[in-house]
Amino acid sequence: MKLRLGLLVLMMFGRAAQASQGMAACDVEDFQTLLQPGSLQAEARAHWLDRTRLQWPGQQAVAGERWKLHVSAAGSLSVQVGQAVQGGEASHELRVDAEALPAALAERFRFVGAGLRLKLEAVDSASLHRAQLLLTREDEAGRVLAFTRIQNAGALDDLYGGAAEAKDLGVSIQARTATAFKLWAPTARAVSVCVYDSDEAKAARMAQRLQRDEATGIWSGQAAQDLSGRYYRYLVEVFVPGRGWVLNRVSDPYSISHGVDSRRSYIADLDAAALKPKGWQQHRRPAPLRSNTDMAIYELHVRDFSIGDATVPVAHRGRFAAFSDKASAGMKHLRLLARAGMTDVHLLPVFDIASIPESGCATPTVPKAATDSPEQQRAVMAVASRDCFNWGYDPLHYGSPEGSYSSQAADGARRIVEFRQMVQALHESGLRVGMDVVYNHTPASGQHRHSVLDRIVPGYYQRLDAAGKVERSTCCDNTATEHRMMAKLMVDTAVRWARDYRIDSFRFDLMGHQPRAAMEQLQREVDAAAGRHVQLIGEGWNFGEIANGARFVQASQLSLNGSGIGTFSDRSRDALRGGSAGDSGKAMRSNQGWLNGLVYAPNDAAPMRDKAELLRAADLVRVGLAGSLRDYEMEASDGRRRKLSEIAYGDQPAGYVAQPGEVVNYVENHDNQTLFDLNVLRLPRDATREERLRVQMLASALTAFSQGIAYFHAGQELLRSKSLDRNSYDSGDWFNRIDWSLSDNGYGAGLPPEQDNGRDWDLLRPLLADASAIKPLPADIARSRGMFLDLLKIRASSKLLRLDSTAEIQKRLSLLNTGPAQNPLVMAAVLDGEGLAGAGFRRLLYLVNVGREAQSLVFEGERGRAYRLHPVQLAASAADPRVRQEARHEAGSGRFFVPAQSAVVWVLE
């Protein structure tokens, strides 16, 4: 007999909910309690397409068979092939659906394999999703022939799509007289909020049952007092496939702050005066940029910035507060960068991070040992899981500041105030503030302690494979930003950072795993919230289960044209550095690039290569100089005039963007080896300290001169080394150090951690043993910084190096020294400044010579032009005297002489 499920659900879980949602449940420390076991294990191969339609890949209609949806509010279903389903309280027969799907639905679920489409009729489908469900194919006698669970996102988005319009999920203070709580949990059968007087309180001060809104699946409640300064968490009763009904004690996905290790969320109004540092309302942030291409970005890790800086008070080291120490060596350095032309500091993750203990973190005692010893890394890695360092690409809560960077992790208010103080201090130093955000994955899913989203709405927030398992192509548990409420969480928390913390720009980790549509919605909403344009850039890599648009139009390199959102370009990066980011073993040495010796200065591991490889690499470097624009044309090394999109980068077009503001140019960031370390591997072993310095600055020059957004890694200007570490995400302070005193670049700190580098130790050991010959002297580091600052000044001096449209680049930029007869050791270009506001010069010509010897080139079109060195390079204070002393120009012949391993800029006033 079929039962009306809505009544059944109320009857069965009402009593259980009353027992599990009281004050006593609030006071239990364990993050989960099993209420009713339900151990059925089954893959989830079928998909809800909307509230009534399902698709079961690989199945087909067969005469005499039927399809049924079995329901158990108690979670007691059991099944074996060849027998009838046991333990269900209701079942519903489904019919084959032969009607064409609406276009939007067909597009959304185009990744679902071909199979049987079924329809559920005359059933309260909303109540189904608060019970255990099983889809079966049965014979006429009711014996099961096949069974599966069903992936729920399509139904939940259809049934509860109205929740995406809610503006106040999380906690909010109502007119200073009441506190409201709202949580989206449409599959829960009961939700309560527990409120605590402090983060350490053993017992809750109150527990309140929340009320469910049937239209949205949002549970809400209100306390008739302002609970600011208290802490809370939710009790969520939800069915978990394979486990049963559980009571999850879980923090709020919309948390604005937390106590220690994020066990509890913090109650506050971000607009409260107590959460605003002195001068916050009045402080002047840098003016909005006229164009994306005006951005020069400095990527920096909060802990790296100050943990080793003796000029910072001990209590502030490694924390947000260090940015407020205006007299510190680090802040002085940042102000130097800002005055030279750096516009943005982009902070590696500063949201709530799962992997860093917020109290009692361990500090390794690193022994003094040889430069090629394994002892240093052994000490560091012994406590790596408990130390104070991690890059932080494991977001626990997207909208809350990280507690380990606060001076008082147990105080939810302090991390808010200190984060704002950091932003204020950077703004007052002339720098805009960007955030590195990670919406493509979570640190865990399922019923793990660090799984927040999946313990509230199981199976919804994560992207699942064909069997219903969580996809992990990003490294961790992928999120599904194609689902409405995951996209909403991404947009809403980004809006919070832009509006309430005055974040000026965002960098999106693995942005290609997100839909373009979601990113464009985010762009609109953060702009509106900030009252100005907020620049968005990200990693547009195309890989994994969503590659090539398998599930949606991605926010990837080839799919963002015209969006105004920037992606990192690997084209010129790989051409300059050599090889690819994933090189290991002998390839780390043999895969030389244009910068470090390809063909013209082979190292002892390099195979024989012909000049054609160097010419192809030079073409890709020029692609970067021209902003990677699809439609810009140049003479390629084969002698043909080609659009940049017609030049190959593997199996992709080298030129791929519509406008220059959509490309981010870089040669180094936090990932992989630093450029200094990579050059240790790839430059000839006899390279001198001077040559290593100059090659590093050539890379910085090419980034500064390339059309588009310029992106630099903190310490790139200081010849920063991580002692050859290829992946320092968990390598502690020891291998991630930055020395603002300019006395040590970090090279020779011992063999890098075995976890990611051990297989290559035999290759690395002799290079580290030779540290005395390779490691730069303090004077080298100081000169490197000076040369870098000069490059920033040159970029900032002329809009010609920051053109903001394809039309302007096509009109003004001419790449020189191209084609088969080129000198492949020299990059050269001329820019026409006539009639361009902000050009600064009538004409600007640059040459970058990577060769170990001086080069001379003749440009017929420049005959008779009286060029002189750029004022920055001509000045007596210029950091690179070689350019001033050796660079020459013969106006009559149009011949230019470029010193070895030098970047030279000539101008016409």
mmCIF file of C-alpha atoms in Angstrom, residues 29-189:
data_model
loop_
_atom_site.group_PDB
_atom_site.id
_atom_site.type_symbol
_atom_site.label_atom_id
_atom_site.label_comp_id
_atom_site.label_asym_id
_atom_site.label_seq_id
_atom_site.Cartn_x
_atom_site.Cartn_y
_atom_site.Cartn_z
ATOM 1 C CA GLU A 29 31.622 18.194 21.520
ATOM 2 C CA ASP A 30 31.590 15.488 18.850
ATOM 3 C CA PHE A 31 30.787 16.916 15.430
ATOM 4 C CA GLN A 32 28.297 14.163 14.608
ATOM 5 C CA THR A 33 25.813 11.775 16.213
ATOM 6 C CA LEU A 34 24.324 8.800 14.372
ATOM 7 C CA LEU A 35 20.570 8.779 14.990
ATOM 8 C CA GLN A 36 19.247 5.979 12.766
ATOM 9 C CA PRO A 37 21.630 3.700 10.836
ATOM 10 C CA GLY A 38 21.012 3.222 7.139
ATOM 11 C CA SER A 39 23.829 1.212 5.648
ATOM 12 C CA LEU A 40 22.651 0.559 2.082
ATOM 13 C CA GLN A 41 25.604 1.040 -0.250
ATOM 14 C CA ALA A 42 24.741 1.971 -3.817
ATOM 15 C CA GLU A 43 26.199 4.056 -6.575
ATOM 16 C CA ALA A 44 24.320 7.160 -7.714
ATOM 17 C CA ARG A 45 24.185 6.686 -11.482
ATOM 18 C CA ALA A 46 20.840 8.330 -12.129
ATOM 19 C CA HIS A 47 20.220 12.082 -12.149
ATOM 20 C CA TRP A 48 17.290 14.212 -11.169
ATOM 21 C CA LEU A 49 16.959 16.654 -14.089
ATOM 22 C CA ASP A 50 14.270 18.672 -12.331
ATOM 23 C CA ARG A 51 11.607 17.960 -9.727
ATOM 24 C CA THR A 52 9.876 15.241 -11.815
ATOM 25 C CA ARG A 53 12.301 14.066 -14.516
ATOM 26 C CA LEU A 54 15.097 11.554 -14.017
ATOM 27 C CA GLN A 55 17.685 10.078 -16.347
ATOM 28 C CA TRP A 56 19.366 6.721 -15.835
ATOM 29 C CA PRO A 57 22.321 6.298 -18.183
ATOM 30 C CA GLY A 58 22.854 2.891 -19.786
ATOM 31 C CA GLN A 59 19.267 1.742 -19.221
ATOM 32 C CA GLN A 60 16.583 1.226 -21.813
ATOM 33 C CA ALA A 61 12.895 0.420 -21.880
ATOM 34 C CA VAL A 62 12.114 -3.304 -22.046
ATOM 35 C CA ALA A 63 8.637 -4.773 -22.350
ATOM 36 C CA GLY A 64 7.407 -6.287 -19.135
ATOM 37 C CA GLU A 65 9.758 -4.306 -16.910
ATOM 38 C CA ARG A 66 8.949 -1.362 -14.690
ATOM 39 C CA TRP A 67 10.787 1.417 -12.904
ATOM 40 C CA LYS A 68 10.074 2.376 -9.342
ATOM 41 C CA LEU A 69 11.204 4.975 -6.858
ATOM 42 C CA HIS A 70 11.349 3.491 -3.356
ATOM 43 C CA VAL A 71 11.151 5.771 -0.334
ATOM 44 C CA SER A 72 12.030 5.292 3.308
ATOM 45 C CA ALA A 73 11.679 8.161 5.740
ATOM 46 C CA ALA A 74 13.427 5.983 8.316
ATOM 47 C CA GLY A 75 16.342 5.250 5.985
ATOM 48 C CA SER A 76 15.823 1.491 6.241
ATOM 49 C CA LEU A 77 15.834 0.375 2.592
ATOM 50 C CA SER A 78 17.715 -2.764 1.636
ATOM 51 C CA VAL A 79 18.035 -4.418 -1.746
ATOM 52 C CA GLN A 80 19.516 -7.380 -3.550
ATOM 53 C CA VAL A 81 19.303 -8.101 -7.253
ATOM 54 C CA GLY A 82 16.732 -10.812 -7.860
ATOM 55 C CA GLN A 83 14.693 -9.973 -4.782
ATOM 56 C CA ALA A 84 12.118 -7.362 -3.866
ATOM 57 C CA VAL A 85 13.136 -4.153 -2.132
ATOM 58 C CA GLN A 86 12.783 -4.330 1.636
ATOM 59 C CA GLY A 87 12.268 -1.655 4.298
ATOM 60 C CA GLY A 88 10.486 1.015 2.312
ATOM 61 C CA GLU A 89 7.379 2.833 3.446
ATOM 62 C CA ALA A 90 6.353 3.962 -0.019
ATOM 63 C CA SER A 91 7.099 3.390 -3.685
ATOM 64 C CA HIS A 92 6.153 5.242 -6.853
ATOM 65 C CA GLU A 93 6.020 3.847 -10.351
ATOM 66 C CA LEU A 94 7.629 6.007 -13.008
ATOM 67 C CA ARG A 95 6.765 6.222 -16.667
ATOM 68 C CA VAL A 96 9.095 6.506 -19.611
ATOM 69 C CA ASP A 97 9.345 10.149 -20.668
ATOM 70 C CA ALA A 98 9.586 10.469 -24.444
ATOM 71 C CA GLU A 99 8.993 14.228 -24.588
ATOM 72 C CA ALA A 100 11.811 16.510 -25.668
ATOM 73 C CA LEU A 101 13.595 18.222 -22.805
ATOM 74 C CA PRO A 102 13.422 22.005 -22.552
ATOM 75 C CA ALA A 103 16.534 23.453 -24.183
ATOM 76 C CA ALA A 104 17.990 24.834 -20.953
ATOM 77 C CA LEU A 105 17.601 21.493 -19.201
ATOM 78 C CA ALA A 106 19.095 19.564 -22.109
ATOM 79 C CA GLU A 107 22.077 21.946 -22.119
ATOM 80 C CA ARG A 108 22.667 21.699 -18.392
ATOM 81 C CA PHE A 109 22.655 17.899 -18.357
ATOM 82 C CA ARG A 110 24.366 17.239 -21.679
ATOM 83 C CA PHE A 111 27.180 15.489 -19.810
ATOM 84 C CA VAL A 112 24.817 12.781 -18.537
ATOM 85 C CA GLY A 113 25.222 9.564 -20.496
ATOM 86 C CA ALA A 114 22.521 8.349 -22.846
ATOM 87 C CA GLY A 115 19.884 6.165 -21.280
ATOM 88 C CA LEU A 116 16.367 5.986 -20.017
ATOM 89 C CA ARG A 117 14.486 9.133 -19.089
ATOM 90 C CA LEU A 118 11.715 8.690 -16.564
ATOM 91 C CA LYS A 119 9.030 10.901 -15.072
ATOM 92 C CA LEU A 120 7.465 10.984 -11.627
ATOM 93 C CA GLU A 121 3.845 12.059 -11.517
ATOM 94 C CA ALA A 122 1.250 12.945 -8.879
ATOM 95 C CA VAL A 123 3.723 12.880 -6.000
ATOM 96 C CA ASP A 124 4.797 15.540 -3.494
ATOM 97 C CA SER A 125 8.357 15.522 -4.793
ATOM 98 C CA ALA A 126 9.598 18.073 -2.245
ATOM 99 C CA SER A 127 9.105 15.701 0.674
ATOM 100 C CA LEU A 128 10.951 12.932 -1.167
ATOM 101 C CA HIS A 129 14.258 14.657 -0.667
ATOM 102 C CA ARG A 130 13.956 14.390 3.109
ATOM 103 C CA ALA A 131 14.019 10.625 2.927
ATOM 104 C CA GLN A 132 16.108 7.756 1.579
ATOM 105 C CA LEU A 133 15.487 7.143 -2.124
ATOM 106 C CA LEU A 134 16.301 4.241 -4.397
ATOM 107 C CA LEU A 135 15.530 3.873 -8.089
ATOM 108 C CA THR A 136 14.998 0.344 -9.372
ATOM 109 C CA ARG A 137 14.359 -1.578 -12.569
ATOM 110 C CA GLU A 138 12.119 -4.545 -11.769
ATOM 111 C CA ASP A 139 10.430 -7.441 -13.484
ATOM 112 C CA GLU A 140 6.689 -7.997 -13.400
ATOM 113 C CA ALA A 141 6.992 -9.880 -10.113
ATOM 114 C CA GLY A 142 8.755 -6.958 -8.422
ATOM 115 C CA ARG A 143 12.191 -8.556 -8.428
ATOM 116 C CA VAL A 144 14.996 -6.039 -8.739
ATOM 117 C CA LEU A 145 17.051 -6.220 -11.939
ATOM 118 C CA ALA A 146 19.126 -3.075 -11.321
ATOM 119 C CA PHE A 147 19.199 -0.285 -8.752
ATOM 120 C CA THR A 148 20.842 3.054 -8.150
ATOM 121 C CA ARG A 149 20.727 6.152 -6.021
ATOM 122 C CA ILE A 150 19.983 9.475 -7.728
ATOM 123 C CA GLN A 151 22.134 12.615 -7.860
ATOM 124 C CA ASN A 152 19.951 15.367 -6.424
ATOM 125 C CA ALA A 153 21.167 18.737 -7.765
ATOM 126 C CA GLY A 154 18.681 19.083 -10.609
ATOM 127 C CA ALA A 155 15.702 18.513 -8.343
ATOM 128 C CA LEU A 156 16.937 20.772 -5.556
ATOM 129 C CA ASP A 157 17.702 23.622 -7.951
ATOM 130 C CA ASP A 158 14.250 23.289 -9.477
ATOM 131 C CA LEU A 159 12.329 22.907 -6.248
ATOM 132 C CA TYR A 160 14.213 25.495 -4.195
ATOM 133 C CA GLY A 161 15.618 27.875 -6.776
ATOM 134 C CA GLY A 162 13.973 30.761 -4.988
ATOM 135 C CA ALA A 163 16.600 30.432 -2.266
ATOM 136 C CA ALA A 164 19.132 31.927 -4.675
ATOM 137 C CA GLU A 165 17.341 35.270 -4.269
ATOM 138 C CA ALA A 166 17.743 35.327 -0.481
ATOM 139 C CA LYS A 167 19.906 38.242 0.662
ATOM 140 C CA ASP A 168 20.433 37.336 4.292
ATOM 141 C CA LEU A 169 21.632 33.751 4.658
ATOM 142 C CA GLY A 170 23.774 33.318 7.740
ATOM 143 C CA VAL A 171 23.452 35.498 10.821
ATOM 144 C CA SER A 172 22.192 39.072 10.849
ATOM 145 C CA ILE A 173 21.505 41.640 13.534
ATOM 146 C CA GLN A 174 18.068 43.203 13.227
ATOM 147 C CA ALA A 175 17.911 46.862 14.330
ATOM 148 C CA ARG A 176 20.227 46.100 17.264
ATOM 149 C CA THR A 177 17.320 44.364 19.015
ATOM 150 C CA ALA A 178 17.179 40.890 17.495
ATOM 151 C CA THR A 179 19.408 38.265 15.911
ATOM 152 C CA ALA A 180 18.249 36.257 12.901
ATOM 153 C CA PHE A 181 19.637 32.944 11.646
ATOM 154 C CA LYS A 182 19.064 31.445 8.195
ATOM 155 C CA LEU A 183 20.437 28.224 6.743
ATOM 156 C CA TRP A 184 19.673 26.583 3.412
ATOM 157 C CA ALA A 185 19.171 22.900 4.188
ATOM 158 C CA PRO A 186 16.303 21.613 2.030
ATOM 159 C CA THR A 187 16.978 17.913 2.686
ATOM 160 C CA ALA A 188 17.149 18.266 6.485
ATOM 161 C CA ARG A 189 14.260 17.078 8.629
#
